[in-house]
Short mmCIF file of C-alpha atoms and ligand atoms in Angstrom, two decimals:
data_model
loop_
_atom_site.label_atom_id
_atom_site.label_comp_id
_atom_site.label_asym_id
_atom_site.label_seq_id
_atom_site.Cartn_x
_atom_site.Cartn_y
_atom_site.Cartn_z
CA MET A 41 0.04 -0.02 0.25
CA ALA A 42 1.31 3.41 -0.96
CA THR A 43 2.51 5.19 2.14
CA THR A 44 1.47 9.11 2.29
CA THR A 45 2.65 11.91 4.42
CA VAL A 46 0.90 11.51 8.09
CA PRO A 47 -1.30 14.80 8.58
CA ARG A 48 -0.71 16.93 12.04
CA VAL A 49 -4.38 17.83 12.54
CA GLY A 50 -5.00 20.85 15.54
CA HIS A 51 -8.23 22.48 16.69
CA LEU A 52 -10.24 24.63 14.41
CA ILE A 53 -10.69 27.90 16.34
CA GLY A 54 -11.81 31.25 15.07
CA GLY A 55 -11.35 29.89 11.47
CA GLU A 56 -7.86 28.79 11.89
CA LEU A 57 -6.26 25.11 12.38
CA THR A 58 -4.28 25.47 15.52
CA VAL A 59 -0.63 24.11 15.30
CA PRO A 60 -1.33 20.87 17.58
CA GLY A 61 1.03 20.72 20.86
CA THR A 62 0.65 17.40 22.57
CA THR A 63 -0.97 15.02 20.01
CA ARG A 64 -1.73 11.32 20.08
CA PRO A 65 -1.44 8.93 16.96
CA VAL A 66 -4.55 7.66 15.04
CA HIS A 67 -3.96 4.15 13.64
CA ASP A 68 -5.55 2.35 10.53
CA PRO A 69 -7.79 0.06 11.35
CA GLY A 70 -7.28 -2.24 8.42
CA GLN A 71 -3.47 -2.10 8.88
CA LEU A 72 -2.60 -1.47 12.72
CA ASP A 73 0.78 -1.02 12.31
CA GLU A 74 0.28 2.45 10.41
CA VAL A 75 0.19 5.57 12.08
CA VAL A 76 -2.45 7.63 9.75
CA ALA A 77 -2.63 10.93 11.39
CA GLU A 78 -1.38 12.90 14.70
CA VAL A 79 -4.19 14.51 16.23
CA ALA A 80 -4.22 17.13 19.02
CA VAL A 81 -5.23 16.47 22.32
CA GLY A 82 -8.16 18.77 23.42
CA THR A 83 -8.42 20.36 26.92
CA TYR A 84 -11.04 22.09 28.78
CA ASP A 85 -9.38 25.49 27.77
CA ASP A 86 -9.44 24.22 24.17
CA VAL A 87 -13.47 23.91 24.41
CA ASP A 88 -13.61 27.08 26.47
CA HIS A 89 -11.50 29.08 23.62
CA ALA A 90 -13.72 27.58 20.69
CA VAL A 91 -17.13 28.12 22.48
CA ARG A 92 -16.06 31.55 23.49
CA ARG A 93 -15.13 32.62 19.74
CA ALA A 94 -18.08 30.68 18.40
CA HIS A 95 -20.20 32.78 20.92
CA GLU A 96 -18.62 36.24 19.74
CA ALA A 97 -19.11 35.27 16.19
CA PHE A 98 -22.60 34.58 16.93
CA LEU A 99 -23.47 38.02 18.12
CA THR A 100 -22.90 38.99 14.44
CA TRP A 101 -23.95 35.82 12.66
CA ARG A 102 -27.59 35.74 14.02
CA HIS A 103 -28.05 38.99 12.13
CA VAL A 104 -26.64 38.50 8.65
CA PRO A 105 -29.87 38.13 6.46
CA ALA A 106 -30.56 34.26 5.83
CA ALA A 107 -30.10 34.87 1.97
CA GLU A 108 -26.38 35.76 2.50
CA ARG A 109 -26.15 32.95 5.23
CA VAL A 110 -27.44 30.47 2.67
CA ARG A 111 -25.03 31.69 -0.30
CA ARG A 112 -21.90 31.24 2.05
CA LEU A 113 -22.85 27.74 3.04
CA LEU A 114 -23.55 26.61 -0.81
CA THR A 115 -19.83 27.81 -1.10
CA ALA A 116 -18.79 25.97 1.86
CA ALA A 117 -20.44 22.99 0.63
CA ASP A 118 -18.85 23.39 -2.92
CA ALA A 119 -15.62 23.51 -0.82
CA LEU A 120 -16.47 20.36 0.94
CA ALA A 121 -17.44 18.44 -2.47
CA ALA A 122 -14.18 19.50 -3.70
CA SER A 123 -11.87 17.89 -1.06
CA ALA A 124 -13.46 14.60 -1.78
CA ASP A 125 -11.01 12.98 -3.98
CA GLU A 126 -8.12 14.41 -1.90
CA LEU A 127 -9.51 13.47 1.69
CA ALA A 128 -11.47 10.02 0.93
CA PRO A 129 -8.03 7.89 1.04
CA GLN A 130 -7.26 9.67 4.45
CA LEU A 131 -11.00 8.96 5.62
CA VAL A 132 -10.60 5.12 4.73
CA ARG A 133 -7.71 4.83 6.63
CA GLU A 134 -9.17 6.42 9.69
CA HIS A 135 -12.61 4.72 9.50
CA GLY A 136 -11.93 1.54 7.64
CA GLY A 137 -14.70 1.85 5.40
CA LEU A 138 -14.31 1.47 1.47
CA ALA A 139 -12.77 3.99 -0.67
CA SER A 140 -16.51 4.50 -2.52
CA GLU A 141 -18.15 4.86 0.79
CA ALA A 142 -15.55 7.69 1.79
CA GLN A 143 -15.98 9.56 -1.37
CA SER A 144 -19.72 9.38 -1.10
CA ASP A 145 -19.36 10.71 2.65
CA PHE A 146 -18.10 13.85 1.22
CA THR A 147 -20.78 14.21 -1.90
CA LEU A 148 -23.47 13.13 0.04
CA GLY A 149 -22.40 15.69 3.08
CA ALA A 150 -22.41 18.30 0.31
CA GLY A 151 -25.69 17.43 -1.08
CA PHE A 152 -27.25 17.43 2.67
CA VAL A 153 -25.97 20.99 2.88
CA GLN A 154 -27.51 22.15 -0.30
CA HIS A 155 -30.78 20.70 0.31
CA THR A 156 -30.98 22.19 3.95
CA ALA A 157 -29.81 25.60 2.30
CA SER A 158 -32.52 25.26 -0.01
CA LEU A 159 -35.20 25.14 2.62
CA THR A 160 -34.06 27.73 4.75
CA GLU A 161 -35.43 30.99 3.72
CA GLU A 162 -39.08 29.74 3.45
CA PHE A 163 -38.70 28.03 6.91
CA LEU A 164 -37.25 31.11 8.31
CA ARG A 165 -40.48 33.48 7.01
CA PRO A 166 -42.09 34.75 10.22
CA LEU A 167 -45.65 33.65 10.87
CA GLN A 168 -47.56 37.00 11.35
CA PHE A 169 -51.41 37.88 12.27
CA ASP A 170 -52.83 41.36 12.03
CA ASP A 171 -56.20 42.17 13.80
CA GLU A 172 -58.01 45.24 14.89
CA GLU A 173 -56.01 45.25 18.31
CA GLY A 174 -52.89 45.00 16.78
CA PHE A 175 -50.37 42.53 15.60
CA ILE A 176 -48.59 39.28 16.01
CA SER A 177 -45.12 38.12 14.58
CA VAL A 178 -43.78 34.32 15.43
CA GLU A 179 -40.44 34.64 14.62
CA LYS A 180 -37.84 31.63 14.31
CA VAL A 181 -34.77 32.83 16.17
CA PRO A 182 -31.27 30.77 16.68
CA ARG A 183 -30.53 29.52 20.03
CA GLY A 184 -26.61 30.32 20.33
CA VAL A 185 -23.60 27.84 19.93
CA ALA A 186 -24.57 24.44 19.19
CA ALA A 187 -22.49 21.96 20.06
CA ALA A 188 -22.25 18.83 17.37
CA ILE A 189 -20.71 15.51 18.72
CA VAL A 190 -20.12 12.70 16.00
CA PRO A 191 -19.46 9.33 15.46
CA TRP A 192 -16.65 7.83 13.44
CA ASN A 193 -18.94 5.68 11.00
CA LEU A 194 -20.17 8.37 8.53
CA PRO A 195 -18.52 11.24 9.99
CA VAL A 196 -18.76 13.94 7.04
CA VAL A 197 -22.49 13.29 6.73
CA LEU A 198 -23.23 13.00 10.23
CA ALA A 199 -21.35 16.44 11.02
CA MET A 200 -23.34 18.12 8.14
CA MET A 201 -26.72 17.01 9.60
CA LYS A 202 -26.05 19.52 12.21
CA LEU A 203 -23.68 21.88 10.66
CA ALA A 204 -26.14 22.73 7.94
CA PRO A 205 -29.25 23.57 10.00
CA ALA A 206 -27.38 25.14 12.63
CA LEU A 207 -25.49 27.46 10.56
CA ALA A 208 -28.32 28.28 8.24
CA THR A 209 -30.52 29.26 11.05
CA GLY A 210 -27.89 31.67 12.40
CA ASN A 211 -26.58 29.53 15.39
CA THR A 212 -22.68 29.22 15.27
CA LEU A 213 -21.30 25.29 16.10
CA VAL A 214 -18.39 23.58 17.72
CA LEU A 215 -17.85 20.21 16.36
CA LYS A 216 -16.18 17.38 18.12
CA PRO A 217 -15.15 14.48 15.67
CA SER A 218 -14.70 10.98 17.04
CA PRO A 219 -11.20 9.98 18.08
CA SER A 220 -11.51 7.33 15.62
CA ALA A 221 -12.02 9.52 12.69
CA PRO A 222 -10.66 12.80 13.38
CA ALA A 223 -8.37 13.82 10.95
CA ALA A 224 -10.25 13.80 7.46
CA LEU A 225 -13.23 15.48 8.60
CA ALA A 226 -11.36 18.33 10.49
CA LEU A 227 -9.57 18.91 7.45
CA ALA A 228 -12.69 19.12 5.45
CA LEU A 229 -14.62 21.40 8.17
CA SER A 230 -11.39 23.80 7.98
CA ARG A 231 -12.04 24.19 4.07
CA MET A 232 -15.51 24.89 4.68
CA ALA A 233 -14.68 27.20 7.39
CA ALA A 234 -12.75 29.33 4.94
CA HIS A 235 -15.99 30.52 3.57
CA LEU A 236 -17.44 31.54 6.69
CA PRO A 237 -16.81 34.38 9.15
CA PRO A 238 -14.21 33.33 11.72
CA GLY A 239 -15.58 31.69 14.76
CA VAL A 240 -18.79 30.62 13.07
CA LEU A 241 -17.47 27.18 12.70
CA GLY A 242 -14.93 25.57 15.25
CA VAL A 243 -13.66 21.98 16.11
CA VAL A 244 -12.16 20.54 19.03
CA GLN A 245 -10.44 17.36 18.84
CA GLY A 246 -10.66 14.66 21.80
CA GLY A 247 -12.51 11.66 23.42
CA ALA A 248 -15.07 11.56 26.06
CA ASP A 249 -13.93 14.43 28.23
CA VAL A 250 -13.81 16.78 25.65
CA GLY A 251 -17.37 15.91 24.40
CA ALA A 252 -18.50 16.37 28.12
CA ALA A 253 -16.92 19.79 28.53
CA LEU A 254 -18.88 21.13 25.46
CA CYS A 255 -22.12 19.46 26.61
CA SER A 256 -21.79 21.02 29.95
CA HIS A 257 -20.08 24.68 28.86
CA PRO A 258 -22.49 27.41 29.75
CA LEU A 259 -22.29 29.21 26.43
CA VAL A 260 -23.41 26.12 24.82
CA ARG A 261 -27.08 26.18 24.27
CA LYS A 262 -27.97 23.18 21.93
CA VAL A 263 -26.26 19.59 21.44
CA GLY A 264 -26.57 17.72 18.70
CA PHE A 265 -25.31 14.18 19.35
CA THR A 266 -24.61 11.09 17.40
CA GLY A 267 -23.57 7.95 19.08
CA GLY A 268 -24.43 4.82 21.20
CA THR A 269 -27.09 4.85 23.38
CA GLU A 270 -24.98 4.64 26.75
CA THR A 271 -22.78 7.98 25.47
CA GLY A 272 -26.03 9.44 24.66
CA ARG A 273 -27.25 9.00 28.53
CA LYS A 274 -24.30 10.74 29.52
CA VAL A 275 -24.71 13.71 27.37
CA LEU A 276 -28.47 14.13 28.89
CA GLY A 277 -26.59 13.98 32.24
CA ALA A 278 -24.43 16.66 31.20
CA THR A 279 -26.82 18.96 29.80
CA GLY A 280 -30.22 18.05 31.47
CA GLY A 281 -29.78 20.16 34.67
CA ALA A 282 -28.39 22.97 32.66
CA VAL A 283 -31.66 23.11 30.43
CA LYS A 284 -30.50 22.97 27.04
CA ASN A 285 -32.14 21.39 23.96
CA VAL A 286 -30.76 18.44 22.86
CA THR A 287 -31.06 16.26 20.00
CA LEU A 288 -30.03 12.46 20.16
CA GLU A 289 -29.25 10.36 17.23
CA LEU A 290 -28.71 6.97 19.08
CA GLY A 291 -27.88 3.19 18.72
CA GLY A 292 -30.57 0.60 16.88
CA ASN A 293 -31.18 -3.13 16.72
CA ASP A 294 -33.33 -2.73 13.66
CA PRO A 295 -35.66 -5.71 12.53
CA ALA A 296 -36.68 -6.96 9.03
CA ILE A 297 -39.75 -8.89 8.70
CA VAL A 298 -39.85 -11.32 5.80
CA LEU A 299 -43.53 -11.98 4.94
CA ASP A 300 -44.41 -15.62 3.56
CA ASP A 301 -45.35 -14.02 -0.01
CA VAL A 302 -41.85 -12.78 -0.59
CA ASP A 303 -39.50 -13.06 -3.55
CA ILE A 304 -36.55 -14.45 -2.04
CA ASP A 305 -34.03 -13.36 -4.69
CA ALA A 306 -35.58 -10.06 -5.52
CA ALA A 307 -35.52 -9.27 -1.77
CA LEU A 308 -32.08 -10.30 -1.15
CA ASP A 309 -30.48 -7.93 -3.63
CA ARG A 310 -31.85 -5.16 -1.79
CA MET A 311 -31.77 -6.90 1.68
CA LEU A 312 -28.20 -7.80 2.05
CA LYS A 313 -26.91 -4.18 1.40
CA GLY A 314 -28.91 -3.22 4.32
CA VAL A 315 -26.88 -5.86 6.64
CA TYR A 316 -23.25 -6.18 5.35
CA THR A 317 -22.57 -2.38 3.98
CA ARG A 318 -19.75 -1.22 5.88
CA GLY A 319 -19.34 -4.60 7.73
CA GLY A 320 -22.79 -3.68 9.66
CA GLN A 321 -21.65 -0.26 11.11
CA ILE A 322 -24.53 1.42 10.60
CA CYS A 323 -27.01 2.87 13.04
CA PHE A 324 -29.98 1.60 10.78
CA ALA A 325 -28.44 -1.63 9.31
CA VAL A 326 -30.55 -4.59 9.33
CA LYS A 327 -29.62 -6.27 12.58
CA ARG A 328 -32.14 -9.24 13.04
CA ILE A 329 -34.29 -10.95 10.46
CA TYR A 330 -37.57 -12.71 11.34
CA VAL A 331 -38.46 -15.39 8.69
CA PRO A 332 -41.65 -17.45 8.17
CA ARG A 333 -40.66 -20.91 9.76
CA ARG A 334 -42.29 -22.55 6.59
CA THR A 335 -39.69 -20.78 4.07
CA TYR A 336 -37.04 -20.65 6.66
CA ARG A 337 -34.83 -23.22 4.98
CA ARG A 338 -35.19 -21.78 1.43
CA PHE A 339 -34.56 -18.37 2.78
CA ALA A 340 -31.39 -19.19 4.81
CA ASP A 341 -29.66 -21.09 2.27
CA ALA A 342 -30.21 -18.60 -0.27
CA PHE A 343 -29.15 -15.82 2.15
CA CYS A 344 -25.69 -18.01 3.05
CA GLU A 345 -25.26 -18.63 -0.26
CA ARG A 346 -25.20 -15.07 -1.34
CA VAL A 347 -22.99 -13.93 1.85
CA ASP A 348 -20.61 -16.36 1.09
CA GLU A 349 -19.50 -14.14 -2.17
CA TYR A 350 -18.09 -11.55 0.11
CA ALA A 351 -14.55 -10.61 0.17
CA VAL A 352 -13.29 -8.84 3.25
CA GLY A 353 -10.22 -6.65 3.12
CA HIS A 354 -8.63 -2.96 3.49
CA GLY A 355 -11.11 -0.50 2.16
CA LEU A 356 -8.27 0.85 -0.39
CA ASP A 357 -8.59 -2.56 -1.79
CA PRO A 358 -11.08 -2.36 -5.15
CA GLY A 359 -12.19 -6.17 -4.57
CA ALA A 360 -13.50 -5.73 -0.60
CA ASP A 361 -16.94 -5.89 -0.41
CA PHE A 362 -16.46 -4.44 3.29
CA GLY A 363 -13.31 -3.54 5.34
CA PRO A 364 -12.34 -4.28 9.33
CA LEU A 365 -14.18 -2.91 12.10
CA ASN A 366 -13.42 0.38 13.31
CA ASN A 367 -11.70 -0.17 16.39
CA GLU A 368 -10.58 -2.60 19.35
CA ALA A 369 -13.73 -2.17 21.72
CA GLN A 370 -15.95 -2.83 18.93
CA TYR A 371 -13.97 -5.75 17.46
CA LYS A 372 -13.82 -7.10 21.07
CA LYS A 373 -17.47 -6.80 21.30
CA VAL A 374 -18.46 -8.69 17.93
CA LEU A 375 -16.11 -11.37 18.81
CA GLY A 376 -17.61 -11.57 22.01
CA LEU A 377 -21.04 -12.06 20.63
CA LEU A 378 -19.70 -14.69 18.15
CA GLU A 379 -18.47 -16.71 20.73
CA GLN A 380 -21.34 -16.53 22.96
CA THR A 381 -23.47 -17.75 19.89
CA ARG A 382 -20.87 -20.52 19.13
CA ASP A 383 -21.83 -21.76 22.74
CA SER A 384 -25.53 -21.38 22.27
CA ALA A 385 -28.12 -24.06 20.26
CA ALA A 386 -28.01 -21.66 17.19
CA HIS A 387 -26.24 -22.63 14.50
CA LEU A 388 -23.20 -19.88 13.45
CA VAL A 389 -21.99 -19.87 10.11
CA GLN A 390 -18.90 -18.10 8.81
CA LEU A 391 -18.84 -17.31 5.02
CA GLY A 392 -16.63 -15.34 2.81
CA ARG A 393 -13.27 -15.02 2.22
CA LYS A 394 -10.34 -12.97 3.27
CA LEU A 395 -8.61 -10.92 0.50
CA ASP A 396 -5.20 -10.44 2.36
CA PRO A 397 -4.84 -13.70 4.88
CA GLY A 398 -1.52 -12.54 5.45
CA GLY A 399 -2.41 -9.11 6.78
CA TRP A 400 -5.86 -10.03 8.77
CA ASP A 401 -4.33 -10.29 12.30
CA ASN A 402 -2.90 -6.60 11.40
CA GLY A 403 -6.53 -5.10 11.32
CA TYR A 404 -9.75 -5.59 13.06
CA TYR A 405 -11.22 -7.78 10.25
CA VAL A 406 -14.29 -10.32 10.74
CA LEU A 407 -15.56 -12.31 8.18
CA PRO A 408 -19.52 -12.08 7.16
CA HIS A 409 -21.30 -14.63 9.62
CA VAL A 410 -25.23 -15.69 9.53
CA VAL A 411 -26.82 -17.04 13.02
CA ARG A 412 -29.10 -20.01 11.75
CA ASP A 413 -31.78 -21.18 14.01
CA ALA A 414 -31.54 -17.80 16.22
CA GLU A 415 -33.47 -17.59 19.26
CA HIS A 416 -35.32 -14.01 19.23
CA THR A 417 -34.09 -13.70 22.89
CA ALA A 418 -30.52 -14.57 22.14
CA PRO A 419 -27.74 -11.67 22.85
CA VAL A 420 -26.89 -11.49 19.03
CA SER A 421 -30.72 -10.87 18.33
CA ARG A 422 -31.30 -8.14 21.56
CA GLU A 423 -27.88 -5.98 21.43
CA GLU A 424 -26.88 -3.99 18.50
CA GLN A 425 -23.94 -5.93 17.02
CA PHE A 426 -22.40 -3.27 14.88
CA GLY A 427 -20.60 -5.70 12.82
CA PRO A 428 -20.92 -8.34 9.82
CA VAL A 429 -23.03 -10.86 11.82
CA VAL A 430 -26.81 -11.13 11.53
CA PRO A 431 -29.53 -13.74 13.30
CA LEU A 432 -32.29 -15.30 10.97
CA ILE A 433 -34.95 -16.09 13.46
CA ALA A 434 -37.98 -18.09 12.70
CA TYR A 435 -41.51 -17.03 13.27
CA ASP A 436 -44.99 -18.83 13.22
CA ASP A 437 -47.33 -16.42 12.43
CA GLU A 438 -47.13 -12.41 11.36
CA ARG A 439 -48.60 -11.38 15.03
CA GLN A 440 -45.45 -12.90 16.75
CA ALA A 441 -43.03 -11.36 14.04
CA LEU A 442 -44.43 -7.93 14.99
CA GLU A 443 -44.40 -8.68 18.59
CA TRP A 444 -40.95 -9.46 18.33
CA ALA A 445 -39.98 -6.76 16.07
CA ASN A 446 -41.48 -4.34 18.54
CA ASP A 447 -40.01 -6.30 21.85
CA SER A 448 -36.62 -4.08 21.88
CA GLU A 449 -35.86 -0.93 23.48
CA TYR A 450 -34.67 0.30 20.57
CA GLY A 451 -36.79 1.92 17.73
CA LEU A 452 -34.74 3.19 14.77
CA GLY A 453 -35.01 1.76 11.57
CA SER A 454 -37.16 -1.19 10.34
CA SER A 455 -38.45 -3.00 7.31
CA VAL A 456 -41.21 -5.03 6.27
CA TRP A 457 -40.73 -7.56 3.07
CA THR A 458 -43.25 -8.66 1.00
CA SER A 459 -44.80 -9.13 -2.78
CA ASP A 460 -48.01 -7.24 -1.47
CA PRO A 461 -47.45 -3.23 -1.24
CA ASP A 462 -50.84 -2.95 1.09
CA ARG A 463 -49.84 -5.77 3.06
CA GLY A 464 -46.48 -4.42 3.65
CA LEU A 465 -47.71 -0.70 4.17
CA ALA A 466 -50.36 -2.13 7.04
CA LEU A 467 -47.60 -4.27 8.78
CA ALA A 468 -44.96 -1.03 8.50
CA ARG A 469 -47.78 1.34 10.01
CA ARG A 470 -47.61 -1.07 13.09
CA ILE A 471 -43.87 -1.23 13.81
CA GLU A 472 -42.50 0.84 16.46
CA ALA A 473 -39.53 2.85 15.07
CA GLY A 474 -38.67 6.06 13.81
CA CYS A 475 -38.53 4.82 10.18
CA THR A 476 -39.63 1.76 8.33
CA PHE A 477 -39.08 0.77 4.69
CA VAL A 478 -41.10 -1.77 2.44
CA ASN A 479 -38.78 -3.82 0.39
CA THR A 480 -36.00 -2.05 1.20
CA HIS A 481 -33.60 -0.97 4.23
CA SER A 482 -30.06 0.57 3.23
CA SER A 483 -28.86 4.18 2.88
CA GLU A 484 -29.67 4.07 -0.64
CA SER A 485 -33.47 4.38 0.30
CA LEU A 486 -32.75 7.29 2.44
CA ASP A 487 -34.74 10.54 1.38
CA LEU A 488 -33.96 13.82 2.84
CA ARG A 489 -37.90 14.32 2.60
CA MET A 490 -38.11 11.60 5.52
CA PRO A 491 -37.35 13.11 8.86
CA PHE A 492 -34.60 10.74 10.25
CA GLY A 493 -34.13 9.66 14.11
CA GLY A 494 -35.27 6.97 16.50
CA ILE A 495 -37.71 6.29 19.30
CA LYS A 496 -37.36 4.85 22.77
CA GLN A 497 -33.59 4.18 23.66
CA SER A 498 -32.74 5.13 19.91
CA GLY A 499 -32.91 8.80 20.60
CA ILE A 500 -34.65 12.18 20.87
CA GLY A 501 -35.79 14.57 17.92
CA ARG A 502 -35.17 14.40 14.36
CA GLU A 503 -32.79 15.37 11.90
CA PHE A 504 -33.27 16.17 7.95
CA GLY A 505 -35.40 18.94 6.28
CA ILE A 506 -37.60 21.25 8.33
CA SER A 507 -37.91 18.79 11.09
CA GLY A 508 -33.76 19.30 11.42
CA LEU A 509 -34.07 22.97 10.99
CA SER A 510 -36.65 23.24 13.57
CA ALA A 511 -33.97 21.53 15.92
CA TYR A 512 -31.88 24.43 16.08
CA VAL A 513 -34.35 27.47 16.75
CA GLU A 514 -36.66 28.71 19.21
CA ASP A 515 -39.94 30.73 18.27
CA HIS A 516 -39.97 34.40 19.32
CA SER A 517 -43.47 35.53 19.53
CA ILE A 518 -43.96 39.39 19.34
CA ARG A 519 -47.31 41.16 20.36
CA ARG A 520 -47.80 44.73 19.37
CA LEU A 521 -50.93 46.41 20.39
CA LYS A 522 -52.10 49.57 18.47
P1 NAD B 156 -19.82 6.64 20.86
O1 NAD B 156 -21.01 6.68 21.68
O2 NAD B 156 -19.16 5.57 21.56
O3 NAD B 156 -19.00 7.87 20.36
C1 NAD B 156 -19.93 9.10 19.75
C2 NAD B 156 -19.21 10.20 20.18
O4 NAD B 156 -19.53 10.69 21.37
C3 NAD B 156 -17.42 10.40 20.04
O5 NAD B 156 -17.06 11.84 19.50
C4 NAD B 156 -17.17 10.51 21.33
O6 NAD B 156 -15.88 11.07 21.68
C5 NAD B 156 -18.10 10.91 22.09
N1 NAD B 156 -18.09 10.97 23.51
C6 NAD B 156 -17.90 9.68 23.98
N2 NAD B 156 -17.91 9.84 25.77
C7 NAD B 156 -18.57 11.09 25.73
C8 NAD B 156 -19.17 11.75 26.77
N3 NAD B 156 -19.35 11.15 28.01
N4 NAD B 156 -19.76 13.12 26.64
C9 NAD B 156 -19.96 13.74 25.38
N5 NAD B 156 -19.34 12.99 24.31
C10 NAD B 156 -18.89 11.62 24.58
O7 NAD B 156 -20.29 6.02 19.40
P2 NAD B 156 -19.30 5.38 18.35
O8 NAD B 156 -18.58 4.22 18.81
O9 NAD B 156 -18.29 6.42 17.67
O10 NAD B 156 -20.34 5.06 17.12
C11 NAD B 156 -21.25 4.07 16.93
C12 NAD B 156 -22.69 3.99 17.73
O11 NAD B 156 -23.27 5.29 16.84
C13 NAD B 156 -23.42 3.22 17.36
O12 NAD B 156 -24.13 2.80 18.72
C14 NAD B 156 -24.39 3.77 16.48
O13 NAD B 156 -25.50 2.87 16.28
C15 NAD B 156 -24.63 5.15 16.82
N6 NAD B 156 -25.11 5.78 15.51
C16 NAD B 156 -26.17 6.17 15.41
C17 NAD B 156 -26.72 6.87 14.35
C18 NAD B 156 -28.13 7.94 14.30
O14 NAD B 156 -28.45 8.43 13.31
N7 NAD B 156 -29.15 7.34 15.06
C19 NAD B 156 -25.90 7.21 13.09
C20 NAD B 156 -24.50 6.67 13.21
C21 NAD B 156 -24.10 6.08 14.47
#
């Protein structure tokens, strides 16, 4: 693999990337002996500095006409899209995904900003009432400095889901990348910041301590968080007492219900993308599949046959269908679930092939697995695996499948698979989730017109479109009597 210069990345404060003092190395999850970035270690003082600069910038940015903010955001989105070719390989070496996926993280991120920008002016138009007593104006005003905390799996898109609505509506933003994918995102953000007034967009690098400091900073008025449910609880703890608005996009354990009339081959063409893309490391990946008992064997055989075609290797290897897991904790978690499953009555099937068997132990690689004859109550069915393993669970009737699908603390995505569109829609309406697909379940079918987010332990609030913009404003009601 070609060696490249290792970037040294600081914080982005007041529009400038700082020269990093103390740094920590970031390793390639697909080639662990390679350091791919040196990244600044953030402190409370860095957080305080970035937030104060963002607050100063807010006092002006909030009064910039929406059309001008939108114009600047669109230019920043162009800069993001233009950085894709250069920064995508760096992103692959940090998060472990495929080159094409890293590329699309930048282009989809730019598209997200453009879409949000296109809605902003209409969204911000005040609601006004004139009557004989006087006049009422309901105006949408920004909250102040927003903090964005993002995970590693789709770092650019997830950052844009907070940046675009926050900045378009007149807030300023300080973002904390994940320590597991920090450099490419920060470099891209610094290019976007070049098109914005200093301080409007800041970045502080660091882990849990920096995240917690951001959440509890008194000048931060809004937190947009994407990550695991456990971390989301800590974010609520750090913000709750301070009365701050929070959007939480958390973990999921998405069910897919296969109905008895399904065309198995056609369903698998789409369903497998929802299971194994990015090695299952997507919040709304298909994480448990309910299959009618009478077609179970046929479905499971066809499923395993298709999964066996997957090749696993480094994200920059064009032959790879997916890359390694991103980090050691996730790797150990998935190996632990596989171990538990091996010890159970279920039948764990390892499939696929290693692209580089010699380098296999130098990365967090896991082959695709299918759990046949899985129990609905098994840990591999109950927990968010976030890896290339999925349980196939036999059910006796539709009522049982629905009950099991809803029997989860999570409620992010979900899907129904059927040849009958009306039957699919009727069942979709009874699933407890933020989003339910019929005959699809992957990022290819996400549409920006669909508010995105979860219920139960999968989160609070929605991102995308008008719902996403609404999360960054407050109504200011003004009444003037004659
Ligand atoms: P994580 O919860 O470990 O980390 C997410 C971010 O929170 C990171 O930037 C991390 O440094 C920061 N953080 C850690 N402790 C913190 C604290 N105490 N206070 C504030 N910030 C803190 O998650 P991860 O492993 O990076 O990502 C995987 C998880 O994210 C999965 O559970 C996945 O389902 C979820 N996710 C959800 C969505 C969604 O839209 N619902 C999207 C992508 C990922």
